[in-house]
Amino acid sequence: MTQALAPVPAAPRSHAQVRQRSAGRRIVARPELSSLLGAIAVFVLFFVVAPPFREAAALSTVLYSSSTLGIVTVGVALLMIGGEFDLSAGVAVTTSSLVGSMFAFQLTLNVWVGVLFALVVSLGLGFLNGYLVMRTRLPSFLITLATFLMLQGLNLAITKLVTGNVATDSIADMSGFASAKAVFAADVHFGGVAVKITVFWWILFVAIATWVLLRTRTGNWITAVGGQADSARAVGVPVKATKIGLFMTVGFGAWFLGMHQLFAFDSVQSGIGVGNELFYIAAAVVGGCLLTGGYGSAIGGAIGALIFGATTQGIVYAGWNPDWVKFFVGAVLLVATLLNMWVRLRTSRR
């Protein structure tokens, strides 16, 4: 009778192997990984098919387009990680421009007074959105959709009432305009190439948001309230204050971009901004932020904005029909969403 052989135990993994596998899983699980790969693909595509895209001036234009999208996307990404949406962000940008311009012009004040008043109004709108969401327990989608519609009507109606036109009066010759433009809309020159100052503000905001998410208790609160708000509340996380603060952060981003638009063009059309809120959300989603909350990064949102900036400008440089821009953006959004879902499923099974 033959004797069964005992199974040979597998050799234990070394600490180096465990660390290497753990590091690999962490890299694959990063929310911005898929968006980074997408950004590389988009840049390679237009670098090949659009010769003007290879020039330094074109890169400056792409960065500027990305920054005007990315500044608000920083706040929107944080809010989505916190489990909420803000559909009023696009028109809120225009509201801040209109408020700052008309307040200073009609009262003949230094434009910096209008800038500060617009900041108060923008933060107030963010607070109102957050307070109503937390007080009523209604989905933020509905609350901010109502805010979006009201602001859209107010922007047009009040501008017509005050100025008699659909646009504000020029403030280019008013006191404080030059210094405000230097802060919000200046050109910074590098080797003969002009780069808008919004690019540098955008990088700074992304860095601050990343530090908050990864290195502070507030960052832990943001992720916690987006993942499991009830569980977070049970362990002492100030859910209400955290979410209201996130809505106010979106308000701050809308104010900053609104001030850039005001001082870049010195006059504001009251009907602009409608639809931009979808691009802010789309950039955050492409950057890895989950629609269900609790997952994402500010860097991913920045990469998502860069993808959209490169796409919109790259299509122009390639000489393609601009009617394809939104189709291309939608396709990028769909592919990125599916890829993010696949990455999450793969990492959760390991």
Coordinates of C-alpha atoms in Angstrom, one line a residue:
M1 CA 0.0 0.0 0.0
T2 CA 1.5 3.3 -1.1
Q3 CA 1.8 6.1 1.4
A4 CA 0.3 9.5 0.4
L5 CA 2.9 12.2 0.1
A6 CA 2.4 15.3 2.3
P7 CA 1.9 18.5 0.3
V8 CA 5.0 20.7 0.2
P9 CA 4.3 24.0 1.9
A10 CA 4.7 27.1 -0.3
A11 CA 7.8 29.1 0.4
P12 CA 6.8 32.2 2.5
R13 CA 7.0 35.5 0.7
S14 CA 9.7 37.8 1.7
H15 CA 9.0 41.2 3.2
A16 CA 10.4 42.8 0.0
Q17 CA 7.9 40.8 -2.1
V18 CA 5.0 41.8 0.1
R19 CA 6.0 45.4 0.1
Q20 CA 6.4 45.4 -3.7
R21 CA 3.0 43.9 -4.2
S22 CA 1.4 46.2 -1.7
A23 CA 3.0 49.2 -3.4
G24 CA 1.8 48.0 -6.7
R25 CA -1.8 47.7 -5.5
R26 CA -1.6 51.2 -4.0
I27 CA -0.4 52.6 -7.3
V28 CA -3.1 50.8 -9.3
A29 CA -5.8 51.8 -6.9
R30 CA -4.9 55.5 -7.1
P31 CA -8.0 57.5 -8.4
E32 CA -5.9 59.6 -10.8
L33 CA -4.1 56.7 -12.5
S34 CA -6.6 56.1 -15.3
S35 CA -7.0 59.8 -15.9
L36 CA -3.2 60.2 -16.2
L37 CA -3.1 57.5 -18.8
G38 CA -5.9 59.2 -20.6
A39 CA -4.1 62.5 -20.5
I40 CA -1.0 61.0 -22.0
A41 CA -3.1 59.4 -24.8
V42 CA -4.8 62.7 -25.6
F43 CA -1.6 64.6 -25.8
V44 CA 0.1 62.0 -27.9
L45 CA -2.9 62.0 -30.3
F46 CA -2.9 65.7 -30.9
F47 CA 0.9 65.9 -30.9
V48 CA 0.8 63.6 -33.9
V49 CA -2.2 64.9 -35.8
A50 CA -1.9 68.6 -35.1
P51 CA 1.6 70.2 -35.7
P52 CA 0.6 73.6 -34.1
F53 CA -0.1 71.6 -30.9
R54 CA 3.6 71.0 -30.5
E55 CA 4.4 74.7 -30.1
A56 CA 5.0 76.3 -26.7
A57 CA 2.3 78.9 -27.3
A58 CA -0.2 76.1 -27.9
L59 CA 0.8 74.5 -24.6
S60 CA 0.2 77.8 -22.9
T61 CA -3.3 78.0 -24.5
V62 CA -4.1 74.4 -23.4
L63 CA -3.0 75.2 -19.8
Y64 CA -5.0 78.4 -19.7
S65 CA -8.1 76.6 -21.0
S66 CA -7.5 73.8 -18.4
S67 CA -7.0 76.3 -15.6
T68 CA -10.3 78.1 -16.1
L69 CA -12.0 74.7 -15.9
G70 CA -9.8 73.3 -13.2
I71 CA -10.0 76.1 -10.7
V72 CA -13.7 75.3 -10.0
T73 CA -13.1 71.6 -10.5
V74 CA -10.9 71.6 -7.4
G75 CA -13.9 72.5 -5.2
V76 CA -16.3 70.3 -7.2
A77 CA -14.0 67.3 -6.8
L78 CA -13.7 67.8 -3.0
L79 CA -17.5 68.1 -2.9
M80 CA -18.0 64.9 -4.9
I81 CA -15.6 63.1 -2.6
G82 CA -17.8 64.4 0.2
G83 CA -20.8 62.7 -1.5
E84 CA -22.6 65.8 -3.0
F85 CA -23.1 67.7 -6.3
D86 CA -23.4 71.4 -7.2
L87 CA -25.2 72.1 -10.4
S88 CA -25.1 75.8 -9.8
A89 CA -21.4 76.2 -10.1
G90 CA -21.4 77.4 -13.7
V91 CA -23.9 80.2 -13.3
A92 CA -22.4 81.0 -9.9
V93 CA -19.2 82.1 -11.7
T94 CA -21.2 84.6 -13.7
T95 CA -23.1 85.7 -10.6
S96 CA -19.8 86.6 -8.9
S97 CA -18.6 88.6 -11.9
L98 CA -21.9 90.5 -12.2
V99 CA -22.1 91.2 -8.5
G100 CA -18.5 92.5 -8.2
S101 CA -18.8 94.6 -11.4
M102 CA -22.2 96.2 -10.7
F103 CA -21.6 96.8 -7.0
A104 CA -18.4 98.7 -7.7
F105 CA -19.6 100.6 -10.8
Q106 CA -23.0 101.7 -9.5
L107 CA -21.7 103.0 -6.2
T108 CA -18.5 104.4 -7.8
L109 CA -16.2 102.4 -5.5
N110 CA -12.7 101.0 -5.7
V111 CA -13.1 97.7 -7.7
W112 CA -11.5 95.8 -4.7
V113 CA -14.7 96.6 -2.7
G114 CA -16.7 94.9 -5.4
V115 CA -14.3 91.9 -5.4
L116 CA -14.7 91.5 -1.6
F117 CA -18.5 91.9 -1.8
A118 CA -18.6 89.3 -4.6
L119 CA -16.6 86.9 -2.3
V120 CA -19.1 87.3 0.5
V121 CA -22.0 86.7 -1.9
S122 CA -20.3 83.6 -3.4
L123 CA -19.5 82.1 0.0
G124 CA -23.1 82.9 1.1
L125 CA -24.5 81.0 -1.9
G126 CA -22.3 78.0 -1.1
F127 CA -23.4 78.2 2.6
L128 CA -27.1 78.4 1.5
N129 CA -26.8 75.4 -0.8
G130 CA -25.0 73.3 1.9
Y131 CA -27.4 74.4 4.7
L132 CA -30.5 73.6 2.6
V133 CA -29.1 70.2 1.7
M134 CA -28.3 69.3 5.3
R135 CA -31.5 70.9 6.7
T136 CA -34.0 69.4 4.3
R137 CA -32.2 66.1 3.6
L138 CA -33.1 66.5 -0.1
P139 CA -30.6 65.4 -2.7
S140 CA -28.0 68.1 -3.5
F141 CA -28.9 67.5 -7.1
L142 CA -32.4 69.0 -6.5
I143 CA -31.3 71.8 -4.2
T144 CA -28.5 73.0 -6.5
L145 CA -30.7 72.6 -9.6
A146 CA -33.1 75.0 -8.1
T147 CA -30.2 77.4 -7.3
F148 CA -29.0 77.1 -10.8
L149 CA -32.4 78.1 -12.3
M150 CA -32.8 81.0 -9.9
L151 CA -29.4 82.4 -10.5
Q152 CA -29.8 82.0 -14.2
G153 CA -32.9 84.2 -14.1
L154 CA -31.5 86.6 -11.5
N155 CA -28.3 87.2 -13.5
L156 CA -30.3 88.3 -16.6
A157 CA -33.1 90.1 -14.9
I158 CA -31.0 92.2 -12.4
T159 CA -28.4 93.0 -15.0
K160 CA -31.1 94.4 -17.3
L161 CA -32.7 96.2 -14.4
V162 CA -29.5 97.9 -13.3
T163 CA -27.7 98.5 -16.5
G164 CA -30.5 98.5 -19.1
N165 CA -28.5 95.9 -21.0
V166 CA -27.6 92.2 -20.9
A167 CA -24.0 93.1 -20.1
T168 CA -22.3 95.1 -17.4
D169 CA -20.6 98.4 -18.0
S170 CA -16.8 98.5 -18.5
I171 CA -14.8 99.0 -15.3
A172 CA -11.4 99.3 -17.0
D173 CA -11.0 102.9 -16.0
M174 CA -12.0 102.5 -12.4
S175 CA -9.7 102.8 -9.3
G176 CA -8.1 99.5 -8.4
F177 CA -8.7 97.8 -11.8
A178 CA -5.0 97.5 -12.7
S179 CA -4.0 95.9 -9.4
A180 CA -6.9 93.5 -9.4
K181 CA -6.1 92.5 -13.0
A182 CA -2.5 91.8 -11.9
V183 CA -3.9 89.3 -9.3
F184 CA -6.6 87.7 -11.3
A185 CA -5.8 88.0 -15.0
A186 CA -2.2 88.9 -15.6
D187 CA 0.2 87.4 -18.1
V188 CA 3.4 85.8 -16.8
H189 CA 6.1 85.6 -19.5
F190 CA 8.6 82.7 -19.9
G191 CA 11.0 82.9 -22.8
G192 CA 8.7 84.9 -24.9
V193 CA 5.6 82.8 -24.1
A194 CA 2.8 84.4 -22.1
V195 CA 1.2 82.1 -19.5
K196 CA -2.0 83.3 -17.8
I197 CA -1.7 83.7 -14.0
T198 CA -4.7 81.5 -13.6
V199 CA -2.5 78.5 -14.4
F200 CA -0.3 79.2 -11.3
W201 CA -3.3 79.8 -9.1
W202 CA -4.8 76.5 -10.3
I203 CA -1.6 74.6 -9.4
L204 CA -1.6 76.3 -6.0
F205 CA -5.2 75.4 -5.3
V206 CA -4.7 71.8 -6.3
A207 CA -1.6 71.5 -4.1
I208 CA -3.6 72.9 -1.1
A209 CA -6.5 70.6 -1.7
T210 CA -4.2 67.6 -2.0
W211 CA -2.5 68.5 1.3
V212 CA -5.9 68.9 3.0
L213 CA -7.1 65.5 1.7
L214 CA -3.9 63.6 2.5
R215 CA -2.4 65.3 5.6
T216 CA -5.2 66.8 7.7
R217 CA -8.1 65.7 9.8
T218 CA -10.4 67.7 7.6
G219 CA -9.4 65.5 4.7
N220 CA -10.3 62.4 6.6
W221 CA -13.7 64.0 7.4
I222 CA -14.3 64.7 3.7
T223 CA -13.7 61.1 2.7
A224 CA -15.7 59.8 5.7
V225 CA -18.8 61.9 5.1
G226 CA -18.8 60.9 1.4
G227 CA -18.4 57.2 2.1
Q228 CA -20.7 56.6 5.1
A229 CA -22.1 59.8 6.6
D230 CA -24.1 58.0 9.3
S231 CA -21.1 56.0 10.4
A232 CA -18.9 59.2 10.3
R233 CA -21.4 61.0 12.5
A234 CA -21.5 58.2 15.0
V235 CA -17.7 58.5 15.6
G236 CA -17.9 62.3 16.0
V237 CA -17.2 63.7 12.5
P238 CA -19.0 67.0 12.1
V239 CA -20.9 66.0 9.0
K240 CA -23.1 69.1 8.7
A241 CA -20.2 71.6 9.0
T242 CA -18.0 69.5 6.7
K243 CA -20.5 69.4 3.9
I244 CA -21.5 73.0 4.2
G245 CA -17.7 73.9 4.1
L246 CA -17.4 71.9 0.9
F247 CA -20.2 73.8 -0.8
M248 CA -18.6 77.1 0.3
T249 CA -15.3 75.8 -1.2
V250 CA -17.1 75.5 -4.6
G251 CA -18.4 79.0 -4.0
F252 CA -14.8 80.2 -3.5
G253 CA -13.7 78.6 -6.8
A254 CA -16.7 80.2 -8.6
W255 CA -15.8 83.6 -7.1
F256 CA -12.1 83.3 -8.2
L257 CA -12.9 82.3 -11.7
G258 CA -15.6 85.0 -11.9
M259 CA -13.0 87.6 -10.9
H260 CA -10.7 86.4 -13.6
Q261 CA -13.4 86.7 -16.2
L262 CA -14.3 90.2 -15.0
F263 CA -10.7 91.6 -15.0
A264 CA -9.7 89.7 -18.2
F265 CA -12.6 91.3 -20.2
D266 CA -13.7 94.3 -17.9
S267 CA -17.3 93.6 -18.8
V268 CA -19.5 90.5 -18.2
Q269 CA -22.4 89.0 -20.3
S270 CA -25.2 88.0 -18.0
G271 CA -26.1 84.8 -19.9
I272 CA -22.7 83.0 -19.9
G273 CA -21.8 80.1 -17.7
V274 CA -24.8 77.9 -18.3
G275 CA -23.7 74.3 -18.9
N276 CA -20.2 74.7 -17.5
E277 CA -21.2 73.0 -14.3
L278 CA -21.4 69.7 -16.3
F279 CA -17.8 70.2 -17.4
Y280 CA -16.7 70.7 -13.8
I281 CA -18.4 67.5 -12.7
A282 CA -17.2 65.6 -15.8
A283 CA -13.6 66.7 -15.2
A284 CA -13.8 65.4 -11.6
V285 CA -15.3 62.1 -12.7
V286 CA -12.7 61.6 -15.4
G287 CA -10.1 62.3 -12.7
G288 CA -11.4 59.4 -10.7
C289 CA -14.0 60.9 -8.3
L290 CA -16.8 58.4 -7.8
L291 CA -20.4 59.6 -8.2
T292 CA -21.2 57.8 -5.0
G293 CA -18.7 59.8 -3.0
G294 CA -15.9 58.7 -0.6
Y295 CA -13.2 58.3 -3.3
G296 CA -11.2 60.6 -5.5
S297 CA -8.4 63.2 -5.5
A298 CA -7.8 66.8 -6.3
I299 CA -4.9 65.8 -8.6
G300 CA -7.2 63.5 -10.5
G301 CA -9.7 66.4 -11.0
A302 CA -6.8 68.6 -12.3
I303 CA -5.8 65.9 -14.8
G304 CA -9.4 65.6 -15.9
A305 CA -9.5 69.4 -16.5
L306 CA -6.2 69.1 -18.4
I307 CA -7.7 66.3 -20.6
F308 CA -10.7 68.6 -21.5
G309 CA -8.4 71.6 -22.1
A310 CA -6.2 69.6 -24.4
T311 CA -9.2 68.1 -26.2
T312 CA -11.0 71.4 -26.9
Q313 CA -7.9 73.2 -28.0
G314 CA -6.4 70.1 -29.8
I315 CA -9.5 69.8 -32.0
V316 CA -9.1 73.4 -33.1
Y317 CA -5.3 73.0 -33.8
A318 CA -6.0 69.8 -35.7
G319 CA -8.5 71.7 -37.9
W320 CA -11.3 69.3 -37.1
N321 CA -15.0 70.4 -37.1
P322 CA -15.5 72.0 -33.6
D323 CA -19.0 70.4 -33.6
W324 CA -17.2 67.2 -32.5
V325 CA -15.9 68.8 -29.3
K326 CA -18.7 67.8 -27.0
F327 CA -19.0 64.4 -28.6
F328 CA -15.3 63.8 -27.9
V329 CA -15.7 65.1 -24.3
G330 CA -18.6 62.8 -23.7
A331 CA -16.8 59.9 -25.1
V332 CA -13.8 60.6 -22.9
L333 CA -16.1 60.8 -19.9
L334 CA -17.8 57.5 -20.7
V335 CA -14.5 55.7 -21.2
A336 CA -13.0 57.2 -18.1
T337 CA -16.0 56.2 -16.0
L338 CA -15.9 52.6 -17.2
L339 CA -12.1 52.4 -16.7
N340 CA -12.4 53.8 -13.2
M341 CA -15.1 51.2 -12.4
W342 CA -12.9 48.4 -13.8
V343 CA -9.9 49.5 -11.8
R344 CA -11.9 49.7 -8.6
L345 CA -13.3 46.2 -9.2
R346 CA -9.9 44.8 -9.9
T347 CA -8.3 46.2 -6.8
S348 CA -11.2 45.2 -4.6
R349 CA -10.8 41.6 -5.6
R350 CA -7.1 41.4 -4.8

